[in-house]
Coordinates of C-alpha atoms and ligand atoms in Angstrom, one line a residue:
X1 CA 2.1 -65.0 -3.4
X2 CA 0.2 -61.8 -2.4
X3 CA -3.6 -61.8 -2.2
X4 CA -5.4 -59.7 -4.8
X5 CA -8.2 -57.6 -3.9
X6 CA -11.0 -58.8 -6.1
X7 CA -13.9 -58.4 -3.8
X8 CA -16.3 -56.6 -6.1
X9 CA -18.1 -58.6 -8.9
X10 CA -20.2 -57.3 -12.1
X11 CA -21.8 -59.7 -13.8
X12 CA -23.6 -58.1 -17.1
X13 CA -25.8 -60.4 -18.8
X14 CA -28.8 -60.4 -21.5
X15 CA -31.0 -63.4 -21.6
X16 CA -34.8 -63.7 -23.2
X17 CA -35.4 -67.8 -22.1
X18 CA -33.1 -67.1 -18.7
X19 CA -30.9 -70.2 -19.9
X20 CA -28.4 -67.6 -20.1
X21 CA -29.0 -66.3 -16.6
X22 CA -29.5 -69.9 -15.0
X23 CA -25.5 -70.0 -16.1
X24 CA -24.7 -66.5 -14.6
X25 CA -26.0 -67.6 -11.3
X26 CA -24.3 -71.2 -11.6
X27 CA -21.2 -69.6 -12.6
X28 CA -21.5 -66.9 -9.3
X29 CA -22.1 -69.4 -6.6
X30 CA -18.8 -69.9 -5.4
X31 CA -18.6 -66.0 -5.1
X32 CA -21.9 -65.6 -3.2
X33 CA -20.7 -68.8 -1.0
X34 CA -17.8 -66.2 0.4
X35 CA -18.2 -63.5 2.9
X36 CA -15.2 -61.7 0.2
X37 CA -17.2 -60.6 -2.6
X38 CA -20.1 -58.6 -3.6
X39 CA -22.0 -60.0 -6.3
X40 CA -23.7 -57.3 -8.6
X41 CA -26.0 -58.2 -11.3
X42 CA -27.1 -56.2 -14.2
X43 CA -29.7 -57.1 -16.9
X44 CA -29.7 -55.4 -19.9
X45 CA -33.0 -54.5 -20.9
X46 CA -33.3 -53.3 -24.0
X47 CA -36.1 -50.3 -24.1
X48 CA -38.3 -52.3 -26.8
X49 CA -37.9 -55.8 -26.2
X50 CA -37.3 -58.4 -29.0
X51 CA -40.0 -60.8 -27.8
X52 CA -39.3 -64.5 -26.5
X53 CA -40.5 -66.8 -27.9
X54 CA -39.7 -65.3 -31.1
X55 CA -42.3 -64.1 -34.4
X56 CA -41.0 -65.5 -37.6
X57 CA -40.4 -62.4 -39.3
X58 CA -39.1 -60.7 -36.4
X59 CA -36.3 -63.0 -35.5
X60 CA -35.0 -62.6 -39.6
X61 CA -35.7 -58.6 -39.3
X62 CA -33.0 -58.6 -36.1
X63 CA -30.4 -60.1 -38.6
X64 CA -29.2 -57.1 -40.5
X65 CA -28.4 -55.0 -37.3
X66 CA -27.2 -58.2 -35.4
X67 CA -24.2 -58.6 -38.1
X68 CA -23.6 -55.3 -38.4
X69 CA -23.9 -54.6 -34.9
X70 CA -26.0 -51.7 -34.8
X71 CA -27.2 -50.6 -31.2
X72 CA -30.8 -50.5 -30.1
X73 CA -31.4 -48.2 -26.7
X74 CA -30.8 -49.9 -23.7
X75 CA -32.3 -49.2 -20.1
X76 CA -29.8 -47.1 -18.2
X77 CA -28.0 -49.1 -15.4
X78 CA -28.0 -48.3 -12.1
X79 CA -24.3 -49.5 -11.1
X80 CA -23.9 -47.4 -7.8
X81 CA -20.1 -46.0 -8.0
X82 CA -19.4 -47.8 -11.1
X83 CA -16.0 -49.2 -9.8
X84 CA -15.7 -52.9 -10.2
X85 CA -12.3 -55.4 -9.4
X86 CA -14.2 -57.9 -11.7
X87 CA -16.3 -57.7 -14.7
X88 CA -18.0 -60.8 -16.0
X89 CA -19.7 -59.9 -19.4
X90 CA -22.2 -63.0 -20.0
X91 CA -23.4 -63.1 -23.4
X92 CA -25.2 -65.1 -25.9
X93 CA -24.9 -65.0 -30.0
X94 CA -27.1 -63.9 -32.7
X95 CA -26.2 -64.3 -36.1
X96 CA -22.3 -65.1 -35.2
X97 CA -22.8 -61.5 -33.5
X98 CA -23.7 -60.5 -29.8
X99 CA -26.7 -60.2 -29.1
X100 CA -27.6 -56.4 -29.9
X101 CA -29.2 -55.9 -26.2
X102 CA -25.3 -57.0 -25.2
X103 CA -23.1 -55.3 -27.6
X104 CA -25.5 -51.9 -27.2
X105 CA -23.7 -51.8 -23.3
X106 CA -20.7 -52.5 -25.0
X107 CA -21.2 -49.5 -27.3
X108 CA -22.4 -47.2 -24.5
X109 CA -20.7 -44.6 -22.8
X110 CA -21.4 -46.3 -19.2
X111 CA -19.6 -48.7 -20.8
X112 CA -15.9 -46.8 -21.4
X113 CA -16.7 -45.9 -17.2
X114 CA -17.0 -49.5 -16.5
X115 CA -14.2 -51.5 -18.5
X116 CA -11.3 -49.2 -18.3
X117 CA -8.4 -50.8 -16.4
X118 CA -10.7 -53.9 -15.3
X119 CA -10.4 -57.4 -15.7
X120 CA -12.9 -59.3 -18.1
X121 CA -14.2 -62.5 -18.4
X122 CA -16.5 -63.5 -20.7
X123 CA -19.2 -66.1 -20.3
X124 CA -21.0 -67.9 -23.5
X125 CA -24.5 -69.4 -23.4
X126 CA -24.8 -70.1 -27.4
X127 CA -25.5 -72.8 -30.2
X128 CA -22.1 -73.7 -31.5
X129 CA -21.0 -70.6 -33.7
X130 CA -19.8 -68.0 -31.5
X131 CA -16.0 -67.0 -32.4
X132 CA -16.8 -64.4 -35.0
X133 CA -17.9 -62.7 -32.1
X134 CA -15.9 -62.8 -29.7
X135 CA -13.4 -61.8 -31.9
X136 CA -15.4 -58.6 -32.3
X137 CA -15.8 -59.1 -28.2
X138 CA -12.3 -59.5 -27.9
X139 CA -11.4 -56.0 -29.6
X140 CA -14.0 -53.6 -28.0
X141 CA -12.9 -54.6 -24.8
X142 CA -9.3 -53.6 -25.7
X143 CA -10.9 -50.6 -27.4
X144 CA -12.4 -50.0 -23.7
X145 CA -9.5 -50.3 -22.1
X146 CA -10.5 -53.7 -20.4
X147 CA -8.4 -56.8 -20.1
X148 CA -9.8 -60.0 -21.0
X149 CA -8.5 -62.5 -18.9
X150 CA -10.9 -65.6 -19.3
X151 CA -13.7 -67.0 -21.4
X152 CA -16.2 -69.4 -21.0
X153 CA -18.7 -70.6 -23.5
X154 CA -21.4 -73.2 -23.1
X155 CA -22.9 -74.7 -25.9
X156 CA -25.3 -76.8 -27.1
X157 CA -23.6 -80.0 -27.6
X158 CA -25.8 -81.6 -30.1
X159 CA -24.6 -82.6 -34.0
X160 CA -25.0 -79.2 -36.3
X161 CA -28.1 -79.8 -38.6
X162 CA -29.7 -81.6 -35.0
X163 CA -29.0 -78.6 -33.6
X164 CA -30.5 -75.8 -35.8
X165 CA -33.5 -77.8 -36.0
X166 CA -33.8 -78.1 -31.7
X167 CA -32.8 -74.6 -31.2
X168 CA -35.5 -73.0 -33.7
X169 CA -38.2 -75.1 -32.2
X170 CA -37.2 -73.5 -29.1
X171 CA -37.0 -70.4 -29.7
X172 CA -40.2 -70.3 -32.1
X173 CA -42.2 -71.8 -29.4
X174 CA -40.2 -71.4 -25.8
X175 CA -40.5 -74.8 -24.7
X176 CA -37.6 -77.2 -24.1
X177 CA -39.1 -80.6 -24.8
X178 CA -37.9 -83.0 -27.1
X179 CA -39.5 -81.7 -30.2
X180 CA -41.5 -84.9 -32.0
X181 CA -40.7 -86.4 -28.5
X182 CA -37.6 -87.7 -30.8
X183 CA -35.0 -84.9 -30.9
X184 CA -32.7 -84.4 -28.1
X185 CA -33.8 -81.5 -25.5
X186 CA -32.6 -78.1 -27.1
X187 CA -30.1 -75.9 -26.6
X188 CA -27.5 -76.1 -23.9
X189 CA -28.0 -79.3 -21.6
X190 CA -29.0 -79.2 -17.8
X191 CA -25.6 -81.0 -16.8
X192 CA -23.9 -78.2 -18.6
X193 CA -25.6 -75.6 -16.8
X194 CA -25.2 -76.6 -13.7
X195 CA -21.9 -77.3 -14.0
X196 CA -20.9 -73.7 -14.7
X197 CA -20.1 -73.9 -11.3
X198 CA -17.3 -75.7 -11.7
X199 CA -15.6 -72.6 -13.9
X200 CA -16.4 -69.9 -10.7
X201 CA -14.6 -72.2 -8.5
X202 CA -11.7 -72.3 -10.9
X203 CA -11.2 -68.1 -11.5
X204 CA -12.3 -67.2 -8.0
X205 CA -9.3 -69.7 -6.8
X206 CA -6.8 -68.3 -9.8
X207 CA -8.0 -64.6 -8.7
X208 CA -7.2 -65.4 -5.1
X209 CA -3.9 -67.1 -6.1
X210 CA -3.2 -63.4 -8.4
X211 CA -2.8 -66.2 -11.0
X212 CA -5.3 -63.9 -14.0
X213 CA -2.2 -64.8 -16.6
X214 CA -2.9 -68.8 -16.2
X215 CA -6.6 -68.5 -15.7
X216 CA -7.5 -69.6 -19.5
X217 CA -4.8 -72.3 -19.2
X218 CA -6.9 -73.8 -16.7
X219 CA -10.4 -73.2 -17.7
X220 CA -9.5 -75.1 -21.1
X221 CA -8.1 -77.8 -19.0
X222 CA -11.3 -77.9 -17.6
X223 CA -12.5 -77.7 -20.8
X224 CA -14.1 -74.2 -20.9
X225 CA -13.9 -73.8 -24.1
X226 CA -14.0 -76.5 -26.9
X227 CA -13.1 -75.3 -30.5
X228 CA -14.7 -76.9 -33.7
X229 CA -12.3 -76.2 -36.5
X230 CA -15.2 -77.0 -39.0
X231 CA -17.6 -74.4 -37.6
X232 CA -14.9 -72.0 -36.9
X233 CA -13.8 -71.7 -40.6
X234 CA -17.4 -71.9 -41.7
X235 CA -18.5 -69.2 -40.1
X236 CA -15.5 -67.1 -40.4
X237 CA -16.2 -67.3 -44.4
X238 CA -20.1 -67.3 -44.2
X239 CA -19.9 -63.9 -41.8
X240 CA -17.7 -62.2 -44.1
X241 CA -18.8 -63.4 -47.3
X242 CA -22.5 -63.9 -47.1
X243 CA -23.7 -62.6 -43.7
X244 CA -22.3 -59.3 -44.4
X245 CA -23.5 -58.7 -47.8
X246 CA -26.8 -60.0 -47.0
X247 CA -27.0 -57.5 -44.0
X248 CA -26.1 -54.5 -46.3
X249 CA -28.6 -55.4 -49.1
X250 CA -31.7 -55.5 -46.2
X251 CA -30.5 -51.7 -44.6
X252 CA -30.7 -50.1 -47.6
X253 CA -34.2 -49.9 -47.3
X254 CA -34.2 -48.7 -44.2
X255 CA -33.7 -49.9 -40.4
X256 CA -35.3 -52.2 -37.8
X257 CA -39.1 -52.7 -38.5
X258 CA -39.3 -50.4 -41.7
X259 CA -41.9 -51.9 -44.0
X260 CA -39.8 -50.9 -47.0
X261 CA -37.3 -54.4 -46.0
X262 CA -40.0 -56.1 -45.7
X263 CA -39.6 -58.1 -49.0
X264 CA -35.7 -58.6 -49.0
X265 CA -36.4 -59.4 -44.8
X266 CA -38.6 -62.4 -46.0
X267 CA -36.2 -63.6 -49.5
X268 CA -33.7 -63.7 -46.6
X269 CA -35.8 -65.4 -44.2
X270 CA -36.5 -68.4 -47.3
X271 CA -32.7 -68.1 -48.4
X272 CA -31.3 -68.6 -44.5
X273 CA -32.1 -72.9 -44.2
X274 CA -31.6 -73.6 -47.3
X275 CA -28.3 -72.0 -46.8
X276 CA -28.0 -73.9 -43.6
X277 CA -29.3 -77.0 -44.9
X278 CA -28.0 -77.6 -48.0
X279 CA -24.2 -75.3 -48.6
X280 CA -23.3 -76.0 -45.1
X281 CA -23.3 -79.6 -45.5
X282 CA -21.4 -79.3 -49.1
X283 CA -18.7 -77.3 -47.6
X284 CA -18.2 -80.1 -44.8
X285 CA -17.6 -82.4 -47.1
X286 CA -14.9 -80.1 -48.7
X287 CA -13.8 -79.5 -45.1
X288 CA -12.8 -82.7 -44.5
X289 CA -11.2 -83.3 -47.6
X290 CA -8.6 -80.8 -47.5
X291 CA -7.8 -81.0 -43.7
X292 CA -5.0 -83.5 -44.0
X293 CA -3.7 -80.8 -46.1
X294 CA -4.2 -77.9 -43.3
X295 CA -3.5 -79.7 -40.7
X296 CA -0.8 -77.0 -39.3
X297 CA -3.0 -74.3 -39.9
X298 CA -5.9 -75.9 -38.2
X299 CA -3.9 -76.4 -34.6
X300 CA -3.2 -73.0 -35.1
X301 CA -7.1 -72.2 -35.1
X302 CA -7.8 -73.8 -32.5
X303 CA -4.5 -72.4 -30.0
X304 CA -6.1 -69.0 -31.0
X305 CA -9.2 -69.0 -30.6
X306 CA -9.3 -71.3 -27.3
X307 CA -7.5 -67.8 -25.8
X308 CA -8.0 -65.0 -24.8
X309 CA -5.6 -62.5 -26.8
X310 CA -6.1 -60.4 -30.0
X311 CA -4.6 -61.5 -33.1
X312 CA -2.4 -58.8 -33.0
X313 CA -0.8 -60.0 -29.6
X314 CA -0.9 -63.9 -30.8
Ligands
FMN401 C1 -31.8 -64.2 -33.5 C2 -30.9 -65.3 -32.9 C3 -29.8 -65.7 -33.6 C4 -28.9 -66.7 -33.1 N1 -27.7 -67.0 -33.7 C5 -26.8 -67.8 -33.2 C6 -25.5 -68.0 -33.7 O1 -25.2 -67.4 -34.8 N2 -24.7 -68.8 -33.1 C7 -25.0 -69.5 -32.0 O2 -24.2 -70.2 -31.5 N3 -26.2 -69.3 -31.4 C8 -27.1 -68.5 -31.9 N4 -28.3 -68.2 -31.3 C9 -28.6 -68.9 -30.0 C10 -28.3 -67.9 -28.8 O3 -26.9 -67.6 -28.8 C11 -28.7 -68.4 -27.5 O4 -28.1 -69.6 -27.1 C12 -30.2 -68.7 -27.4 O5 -30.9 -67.6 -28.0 C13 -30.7 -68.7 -25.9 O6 -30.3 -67.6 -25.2 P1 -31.1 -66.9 -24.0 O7 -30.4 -67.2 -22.8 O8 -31.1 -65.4 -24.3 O9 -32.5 -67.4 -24.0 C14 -29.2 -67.3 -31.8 C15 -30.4 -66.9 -31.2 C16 -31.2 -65.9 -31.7 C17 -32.4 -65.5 -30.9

């Protein structure tokens, strides 16, 4: 089999704690380990930060334009000649959305340069409810003219409701201790971020072997990606049906940091864990009652969204 030229690596990546960017340079080891490749990294920097860790009302003001996924500006990058063999597009969630730093370079005209023609992977550092975007991920790369040909995500492995309360504690206060000294450490575990390793040994070896077609056959082997059907349909419906509408209710009175929202910002901000804490745990309960009935549809879901191609192409 020929050897294909994929010597130049962009990795573009947004991370406020750097547990995203601790799995960037995990993941890029086995390509700085080679005389072969280039490594270039690119942090987006948004031009007025979000703040980590996070204010109250701040992190439930970023939620309208997170679903929506409305830009903010975005430091130009310096990318040199802009022509890349590899583009690695690491990203984290918010609100079942990129994060707006993230999809803001995906929305930017540096952007249609960089993608077009080029193969994509994607690499996930998130809680657990991430395919609503990457759907959305999935189809403005194929909008730019990319082609996605992997995708990782790393998540925080911990039961749901366990989960939400780790993650809040740390981004509300930055640490990543055991909160009560009784929860389990939060977000994505240490063992987990180093071993993103593992996944740049297995595309740089599929890239060398010009095997890009079976590269997400063997990252789920390795189990790249892990789909839970539960979550998935949840969020599916809560994006579209209350996300959404929630999202258009706030930007009517304006848009990031207008004193207008202020009030529907902080009936939002009450309404969010008790939607969490209380509907989510009713609609499990449906959940598992009518899977034995949806069983077929459910294996479906998970084939899908394990890949890497658009609905369309499916
Ligand atoms: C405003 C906000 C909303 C978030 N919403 C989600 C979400 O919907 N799904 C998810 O899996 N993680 C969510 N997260 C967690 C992030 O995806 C990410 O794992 C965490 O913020 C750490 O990322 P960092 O590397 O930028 O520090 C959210 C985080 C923030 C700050």
């Amino acid at each position: 089999m020929s050897q294909i030229k994929m010597n130049k690596i962009l990795i573009l990546y947004y991370s406020q704690s750097g547990q995203l960017s601790e799995i960037v340079k995990n993941f890029a080891k086995p390509f700085e380990q080679s005389d072969n490749y280039v490594v270039t990294y690119a942090n987006i920097e948004p031009v007025i930060e979000y703040g980590f860790p996070w204010k109250g009302y701040n992190f439930f003001d970023s939620f309208p334009e997170s679903v929506n996924r409305v830009p903010c500006e975005i430091k130009s990058l310096d990318l040199g000649d802009e022509d890349f063999d590899l583009i690695v597009f690491a990203y984290t969630v918010w609100y079942m959305s990129p994060s707006i730093p993230s999809n803001s370079f995906l929305l930017s005209e540096q952007a249609k340069r960089i993608f077009k023609d080029k193969p994509v992977i994607t690499l996930l550092g998130v809680r657990n409810m991430w395919v609503v975007a990457q759907e959305y991920i999935k189809e403005k790369i194929a909008d730019l003219g990319g082609n996605l040909i992997g995708n990782i995500v790393l998540r925080d492995r911990s039961e749901n409701i366990t989960g939400i309360i780790t993650i809040s504690y740390f981004l509300f206060t930055g640490k990543k201790d055991r909160f009560l000294g009784i929860f389990p450490k939060p977000g994505i575990s240490q063992k987990d971020i180093d071993g993103a390793e593992q996944y740049g040994i297995i595309v740089k070896e599929n890239l060398e072997k010009n095997n890009s077609e079976n590269l997400q056959k063997e990252l789920i082997k390795a189990k790249a990606v892990k789909i839970n059907s539960y979550l998935a349909s949840t969020e599916q419906i809560a994006y579209k049906r209350v996300f959404t509408k929630w999202a258009k209710f706030i930007l009517k009175k304006g848009g990031p940091g207008n004193p207008a929202r202020k009030i529907r910002v902080r009936i939002f901000a009450n309404y969010f864990p008790f939607a969490i804490l209380v509907i989510a745990p009713i609609e499990y309960v449906f959940f598992l009652i009518f899977a034995p009935f949806r069983l077929r549809s459910i294996k479906k879901d998970i084939k899908y969204f394990s890949g890497v191609k658009l609905k369309s192409n499916f």
